Amino acid sequence: NAGVMQNPRHLVRRRGQEARLRCSPMKGHSHVYWYRQLPEEGLKFMVYLQKENIIDESGMPKERFSAEFPKEGPSILRIQQVVRGDSAAYFCASSSTVNTEAFFGQGTRLTVV
Amino acid sequence: KNEVEQSPQNLTAQEGEFITINCSYSVGISALHWLQQHPGGGIVSLFMLSSGKKKHGRLIATINIQEKHSSLHITASHPRDSAVYICAVRDPNTGNQFYFGTGTSLTVIP
């Protein structure tokens, strides 16, 4: 049973481009959480999704950021028109229910140049 | 004020020393997690606790729900234990999202 898979591990984008980050949860997990870790800062919650539904997006910036978790396929975190301040490590975690242990992916390190 | 406070922020120890990292939280929780992050690496979940104490190898985690406090202990520390240790709590009042401490950076010197 593979763990939470995130890809790519490293992503370089020029300012103004789009970044797409993928998270495949553990098998049987239908709850996905995205977190951002800015340089020299702690992890911050961004969004919580279940299959086909956004449950809580209170941590997402209002513009340029969106997330989805379709019925089939991985969860996608999309950042449009990236800026230097978007450079960070983006982690996702998954769990089978809201009260069971969550497992984290290796993260995607986004660098905007 | 952060929902989760960790101490110390930085810790240097000699190999073999007993290490304690503390975590205090201010929200109601459904569970508390201790996570480990190596430089440039991913995050590994060490423990999930909702009460009492858990042990895995040289690692021990305890939680006191009444005092809203948890500790992570490392016995017979080793240089490979050098990492950032993060305390995280799940708040059932906010969809069980995680709140994270800022982490404790541990360096174990041979």
mmCIF file of C-alpha atoms in Angstrom:
data_model
loop_
_atom_site.group_PDB
_atom_site.id
_atom_site.type_symbol
_atom_site.label_atom_id
_atom_site.label_comp_id
_atom_site.label_asym_id
_atom_site.label_seq_id
_atom_site.Cartn_x
_atom_site.Cartn_y
_atom_site.Cartn_z
ATOM 1 C CA ASN A 1 0.000 0.000 0.000
ATOM 2 C CA ALA A 2 1.848 3.047 -1.243
ATOM 3 C CA GLY A 3 1.878 6.122 0.928
ATOM 4 C CA VAL A 4 0.647 9.540 -0.032
ATOM 5 C CA MET A 5 2.249 10.391 -3.366
ATOM 6 C CA GLN A 6 2.924 13.937 -4.410
ATOM 7 C CA ASN A 7 4.339 15.017 -7.726
ATOM 8 C CA PRO A 8 6.345 16.627 -8.907
ATOM 9 C CA ARG A 9 8.812 16.747 -6.001
ATOM 10 C CA HIS A 10 10.342 19.930 -7.329
ATOM 11 C CA LEU A 11 8.722 22.447 -9.642
ATOM 12 C CA VAL A 12 10.241 25.593 -11.101
ATOM 13 C CA ARG A 13 7.973 28.173 -12.676
ATOM 14 C CA ARG A 14 8.542 31.644 -14.059
ATOM 15 C CA ARG A 15 6.452 34.490 -12.726
ATOM 16 C CA GLY A 16 3.060 34.509 -14.401
ATOM 17 C CA GLN A 17 2.989 30.799 -15.249
ATOM 18 C CA GLU A 18 0.649 28.247 -13.767
ATOM 19 C CA ALA A 19 1.678 25.586 -11.266
ATOM 20 C CA ARG A 20 -0.191 22.303 -10.862
ATOM 21 C CA LEU A 21 0.593 20.153 -7.847
ATOM 22 C CA ARG A 22 -0.769 16.637 -7.568
ATOM 23 C CA CYS A 23 -1.554 14.536 -4.530
ATOM 24 C CA SER A 24 -2.613 10.901 -4.681
ATOM 25 C CA PRO A 25 -3.941 9.874 -1.269
ATOM 26 C CA MET A 26 -3.337 6.510 0.298
ATOM 27 C CA LYS A 27 -5.575 3.756 -0.989
ATOM 28 C CA GLY A 28 -8.943 3.921 0.698
ATOM 29 C CA HIS A 29 -8.483 7.512 1.893
ATOM 30 C CA SER A 30 -11.136 9.970 0.794
ATOM 31 C CA HIS A 31 -10.059 12.982 2.880
ATOM 32 C CA VAL A 32 -7.257 15.201 1.586
ATOM 33 C CA TYR A 33 -5.656 18.223 3.234
ATOM 34 C CA TRP A 34 -3.237 20.689 1.632
ATOM 35 C CA TYR A 35 -0.678 22.649 3.637
ATOM 36 C CA ARG A 36 1.916 25.256 2.742
ATOM 37 C CA GLN A 37 5.270 25.751 4.402
ATOM 38 C CA LEU A 38 6.848 29.084 3.570
ATOM 39 C CA PRO A 39 10.633 29.416 3.991
ATOM 40 C CA GLU A 40 11.571 29.654 7.674
ATOM 41 C CA GLU A 41 7.914 29.347 8.701
ATOM 42 C CA GLY A 42 5.669 26.606 10.027
ATOM 43 C CA LEU A 43 3.017 24.659 8.169
ATOM 44 C CA LYS A 44 -0.258 26.419 7.469
ATOM 45 C CA PHE A 45 -3.550 24.842 6.513
ATOM 46 C CA MET A 46 -4.865 25.692 3.057
ATOM 47 C CA VAL A 47 -7.797 23.481 2.129
ATOM 48 C CA TYR A 48 -9.631 20.300 3.136
ATOM 49 C CA LEU A 49 -11.367 18.214 0.480
ATOM 50 C CA GLN A 50 -13.347 15.059 0.246
ATOM 51 C CA LYS A 51 -14.109 13.362 -3.042
ATOM 52 C CA GLU A 52 -15.644 15.968 -5.369
ATOM 53 C CA ASN A 53 -16.235 18.396 -2.495
ATOM 54 C CA ILE A 54 -14.356 21.261 -0.904
ATOM 55 C CA ILE A 55 -15.111 21.069 2.813
ATOM 56 C CA ASP A 56 -13.010 23.941 4.140
ATOM 57 C CA GLU A 57 -10.953 26.381 2.079
ATOM 58 C CA SER A 58 -10.499 29.000 4.772
ATOM 59 C CA GLY A 59 -6.701 28.855 4.432
ATOM 60 C CA MET A 60 -6.591 29.381 0.677
ATOM 61 C CA PRO A 61 -5.652 32.789 -0.729
ATOM 62 C CA LYS A 62 -8.759 34.289 -2.324
ATOM 63 C CA GLU A 63 -7.187 34.779 -5.738
ATOM 64 C CA ARG A 64 -5.119 32.581 -8.063
ATOM 65 C CA PHE A 65 -5.378 29.435 -5.888
ATOM 66 C CA SER A 66 -7.840 26.607 -6.425
ATOM 67 C CA ALA A 67 -8.091 22.962 -5.429
ATOM 68 C CA GLU A 68 -10.064 19.976 -6.557
ATOM 69 C CA PHE A 69 -10.382 16.309 -5.696
ATOM 70 C CA PRO A 70 -12.271 14.616 -8.521
ATOM 71 C CA LYS A 71 -14.072 11.321 -8.339
ATOM 72 C CA GLU A 72 -11.223 9.703 -10.257
ATOM 73 C CA GLY A 73 -7.592 10.720 -10.057
ATOM 74 C CA PRO A 74 -5.453 12.761 -7.715
ATOM 75 C CA SER A 75 -6.232 15.948 -5.873
ATOM 76 C CA ILE A 76 -4.874 18.991 -7.686
ATOM 77 C CA LEU A 77 -3.721 22.267 -6.181
ATOM 78 C CA ARG A 78 -3.560 24.883 -8.911
ATOM 79 C CA ILE A 79 -1.811 28.214 -8.657
ATOM 80 C CA GLN A 80 -2.367 30.624 -11.515
ATOM 81 C CA GLN A 81 -0.045 33.491 -12.425
ATOM 82 C CA VAL A 82 2.547 32.513 -9.844
ATOM 83 C CA VAL A 83 4.547 35.161 -8.012
ATOM 84 C CA ARG A 84 7.826 34.877 -6.087
ATOM 85 C CA GLY A 85 5.923 34.813 -2.804
ATOM 86 C CA ASP A 86 4.312 31.513 -3.832
ATOM 87 C CA SER A 87 7.709 29.782 -3.511
ATOM 88 C CA ALA A 88 7.209 27.260 -0.733
ATOM 89 C CA ALA A 89 6.854 23.594 0.063
ATOM 90 C CA TYR A 90 3.331 22.322 -0.445
ATOM 91 C CA PHE A 91 2.335 19.200 1.475
ATOM 92 C CA CYS A 92 -0.772 17.123 1.303
ATOM 93 C CA ALA A 93 -2.066 14.652 3.830
ATOM 94 C CA SER A 94 -4.810 12.060 3.611
ATOM 95 C CA SER A 95 -6.934 10.111 6.027
ATOM 96 C CA SER A 96 -9.719 7.562 5.726
ATOM 97 C CA THR A 97 -12.076 9.480 8.011
ATOM 98 C CA VAL A 98 -11.915 12.765 9.898
ATOM 99 C CA ASN A 99 -10.814 11.089 13.122
ATOM 100 C CA THR A 100 -8.218 8.621 11.911
ATOM 101 C CA GLU A 101 -4.510 9.136 11.523
ATOM 102 C CA ALA A 102 -3.445 11.339 8.660
ATOM 103 C CA PHE A 103 -0.421 10.507 6.531
ATOM 104 C CA PHE A 104 1.695 13.109 4.779
ATOM 105 C CA GLY A 105 3.275 13.151 1.362
ATOM 106 C CA GLN A 106 6.877 14.123 0.626
ATOM 107 C CA GLY A 107 5.822 17.551 -0.534
ATOM 108 C CA THR A 108 6.298 19.576 -3.690
ATOM 109 C CA ARG A 109 8.870 22.340 -3.540
ATOM 110 C CA LEU A 110 7.769 25.163 -5.777
ATOM 111 C CA THR A 111 10.322 27.759 -6.813
ATOM 112 C CA VAL A 112 9.165 30.808 -8.729
ATOM 113 C CA VAL A 113 11.924 32.557 -10.659
ATOM 114 C CA LYS B 1 -1.485 33.810 19.772
ATOM 115 C CA ASN B 2 -0.745 30.495 18.078
ATOM 116 C CA GLU B 3 -3.031 27.597 18.771
ATOM 117 C CA VAL B 4 0.014 25.375 19.274
ATOM 118 C CA GLU B 5 3.193 26.382 21.076
ATOM 119 C CA GLN B 6 6.366 24.308 21.119
ATOM 120 C CA SER B 7 9.500 24.545 23.188
ATOM 121 C CA PRO B 8 12.348 24.739 22.800
ATOM 122 C CA GLN B 9 12.654 26.168 19.282
ATOM 123 C CA ASN B 10 16.181 24.871 18.907
ATOM 124 C CA LEU B 11 17.912 22.086 20.778
ATOM 125 C CA THR B 12 21.460 20.747 20.575
ATOM 126 C CA ALA B 13 22.317 17.544 22.400
ATOM 127 C CA GLN B 14 25.234 15.177 22.723
ATOM 128 C CA GLU B 15 24.751 11.683 21.387
ATOM 129 C CA GLY B 16 23.208 9.473 24.045
ATOM 130 C CA GLU B 17 21.376 12.255 25.884
ATOM 131 C CA PHE B 18 17.711 12.055 26.840
ATOM 132 C CA ILE B 19 15.699 14.676 24.969
ATOM 133 C CA THR B 20 12.321 16.230 25.735
ATOM 134 C CA ILE B 21 10.306 18.466 23.440
ATOM 135 C CA ASN B 22 7.174 20.120 24.784
ATOM 136 C CA CYS B 23 3.917 21.121 23.144
ATOM 137 C CA SER B 24 1.045 23.153 24.588
ATOM 138 C CA TYR B 25 -2.198 23.857 22.767
ATOM 139 C CA SER B 26 -5.177 26.092 23.355
ATOM 140 C CA VAL B 27 -7.957 24.528 21.248
ATOM 141 C CA GLY B 28 -10.115 21.503 21.869
ATOM 142 C CA ILE B 29 -8.647 18.559 20.006
ATOM 143 C CA SER B 30 -9.645 15.191 18.637
ATOM 144 C CA ALA B 31 -6.019 14.078 18.353
ATOM 145 C CA LEU B 32 -2.451 15.303 18.654
ATOM 146 C CA HIS B 33 0.300 14.306 16.250
ATOM 147 C CA TRP B 34 4.055 14.389 16.484
ATOM 148 C CA LEU B 35 5.716 14.745 13.098
ATOM 149 C CA GLN B 36 9.326 14.574 11.957
ATOM 150 C CA GLN B 37 10.782 16.556 9.082
ATOM 151 C CA HIS B 38 14.327 16.150 7.825
ATOM 152 C CA PRO B 39 15.988 19.035 5.964
ATOM 153 C CA GLY B 40 14.606 19.192 2.450
ATOM 154 C CA GLY B 41 12.528 16.135 3.192
ATOM 155 C CA GLY B 42 8.984 15.114 3.611
ATOM 156 C CA ILE B 43 6.990 14.798 6.767
ATOM 157 C CA VAL B 44 6.742 11.544 8.690
ATOM 158 C CA SER B 45 4.045 10.948 11.247
ATOM 159 C CA LEU B 46 5.615 9.578 14.429
ATOM 160 C CA PHE B 47 2.634 9.366 16.746
ATOM 161 C CA MET B 48 -1.059 10.090 16.923
ATOM 162 C CA LEU B 49 -2.337 10.486 20.485
ATOM 163 C CA SER B 50 -5.691 11.198 22.032
ATOM 164 C CA SER B 51 -4.799 10.119 25.570
ATOM 165 C CA GLY B 52 -2.063 8.556 27.677
ATOM 166 C CA LYS B 53 1.268 7.472 26.315
ATOM 167 C CA LYS B 54 2.721 5.724 23.283
ATOM 168 C CA LYS B 55 6.166 4.230 22.713
ATOM 169 C CA HIS B 56 7.913 3.323 19.486
ATOM 170 C CA GLY B 57 11.517 2.255 19.764
ATOM 171 C CA ARG B 58 13.461 5.061 21.436
ATOM 172 C CA LEU B 59 10.589 7.516 21.058
ATOM 173 C CA ILE B 60 7.938 8.113 23.706
ATOM 174 C CA ALA B 61 5.006 10.506 23.439
ATOM 175 C CA THR B 62 2.694 11.511 26.264
ATOM 176 C CA ILE B 63 -0.360 13.710 26.437
ATOM 177 C CA ASN B 64 -2.248 15.312 29.332
ATOM 178 C CA ILE B 65 -5.666 16.319 28.035
ATOM 179 C CA GLN B 66 -6.611 18.297 31.169
ATOM 180 C CA GLU B 67 -3.451 20.395 30.991
ATOM 181 C CA LYS B 68 -3.496 20.579 27.172
ATOM 182 C CA HIS B 69 0.123 19.515 27.029
ATOM 183 C CA SER B 70 2.149 16.835 25.283
ATOM 184 C CA SER B 71 5.783 15.815 25.383
ATOM 185 C CA LEU B 72 7.973 13.907 22.961
ATOM 186 C CA HIS B 73 10.928 12.104 24.504
ATOM 187 C CA ILE B 74 13.897 10.587 22.713
ATOM 188 C CA THR B 75 16.026 8.182 24.723
ATOM 189 C CA ALA B 76 19.673 7.459 23.842
ATOM 190 C CA SER B 77 19.664 10.142 21.159
ATOM 191 C CA HIS B 78 21.621 9.571 17.949
ATOM 192 C CA PRO B 79 22.810 11.948 15.206
ATOM 193 C CA ARG B 80 20.250 10.446 12.833
ATOM 194 C CA ASP B 81 17.556 11.848 15.136
ATOM 195 C CA SER B 82 18.577 15.330 13.973
ATOM 196 C CA ALA B 83 15.476 16.804 12.370
ATOM 197 C CA VAL B 84 12.647 19.232 12.994
ATOM 198 C CA TYR B 85 9.941 17.834 15.251
ATOM 199 C CA ILE B 86 6.498 19.312 14.807
ATOM 200 C CA CYS B 87 3.509 19.099 17.100
ATOM 201 C CA ALA B 88 0.143 19.251 15.370
ATOM 202 C CA VAL B 89 -3.397 19.105 16.736
ATOM 203 C CA ARG B 90 -6.645 18.329 15.000
ATOM 204 C CA ASP B 91 -9.503 20.603 15.970
ATOM 205 C CA PRO B 92 -12.919 18.944 15.656
ATOM 206 C CA ASN B 93 -14.562 22.371 15.611
ATOM 207 C CA THR B 94 -12.871 23.285 12.326
ATOM 208 C CA GLY B 95 -13.396 20.159 10.272
ATOM 209 C CA ASN B 96 -10.522 18.414 11.971
ATOM 210 C CA GLN B 97 -7.943 20.477 10.180
ATOM 211 C CA PHE B 98 -4.473 20.541 11.657
ATOM 212 C CA TYR B 99 -2.909 23.383 13.597
ATOM 213 C CA PHE B 100 0.873 23.146 13.680
ATOM 214 C CA GLY B 101 3.544 24.285 16.074
ATOM 215 C CA THR B 102 6.519 26.084 14.580
ATOM 216 C CA GLY B 103 8.707 23.058 15.199
ATOM 217 C CA THR B 104 11.719 22.201 17.320
ATOM 218 C CA SER B 105 14.982 21.920 15.425
ATOM 219 C CA LEU B 106 17.045 19.153 17.038
ATOM 220 C CA THR B 107 20.737 18.615 16.371
ATOM 221 C CA VAL B 108 22.440 15.623 17.964
ATOM 222 C CA ILE B 109 26.219 15.876 17.989
ATOM 223 C CA PRO B 110 28.313 12.690 17.840
#
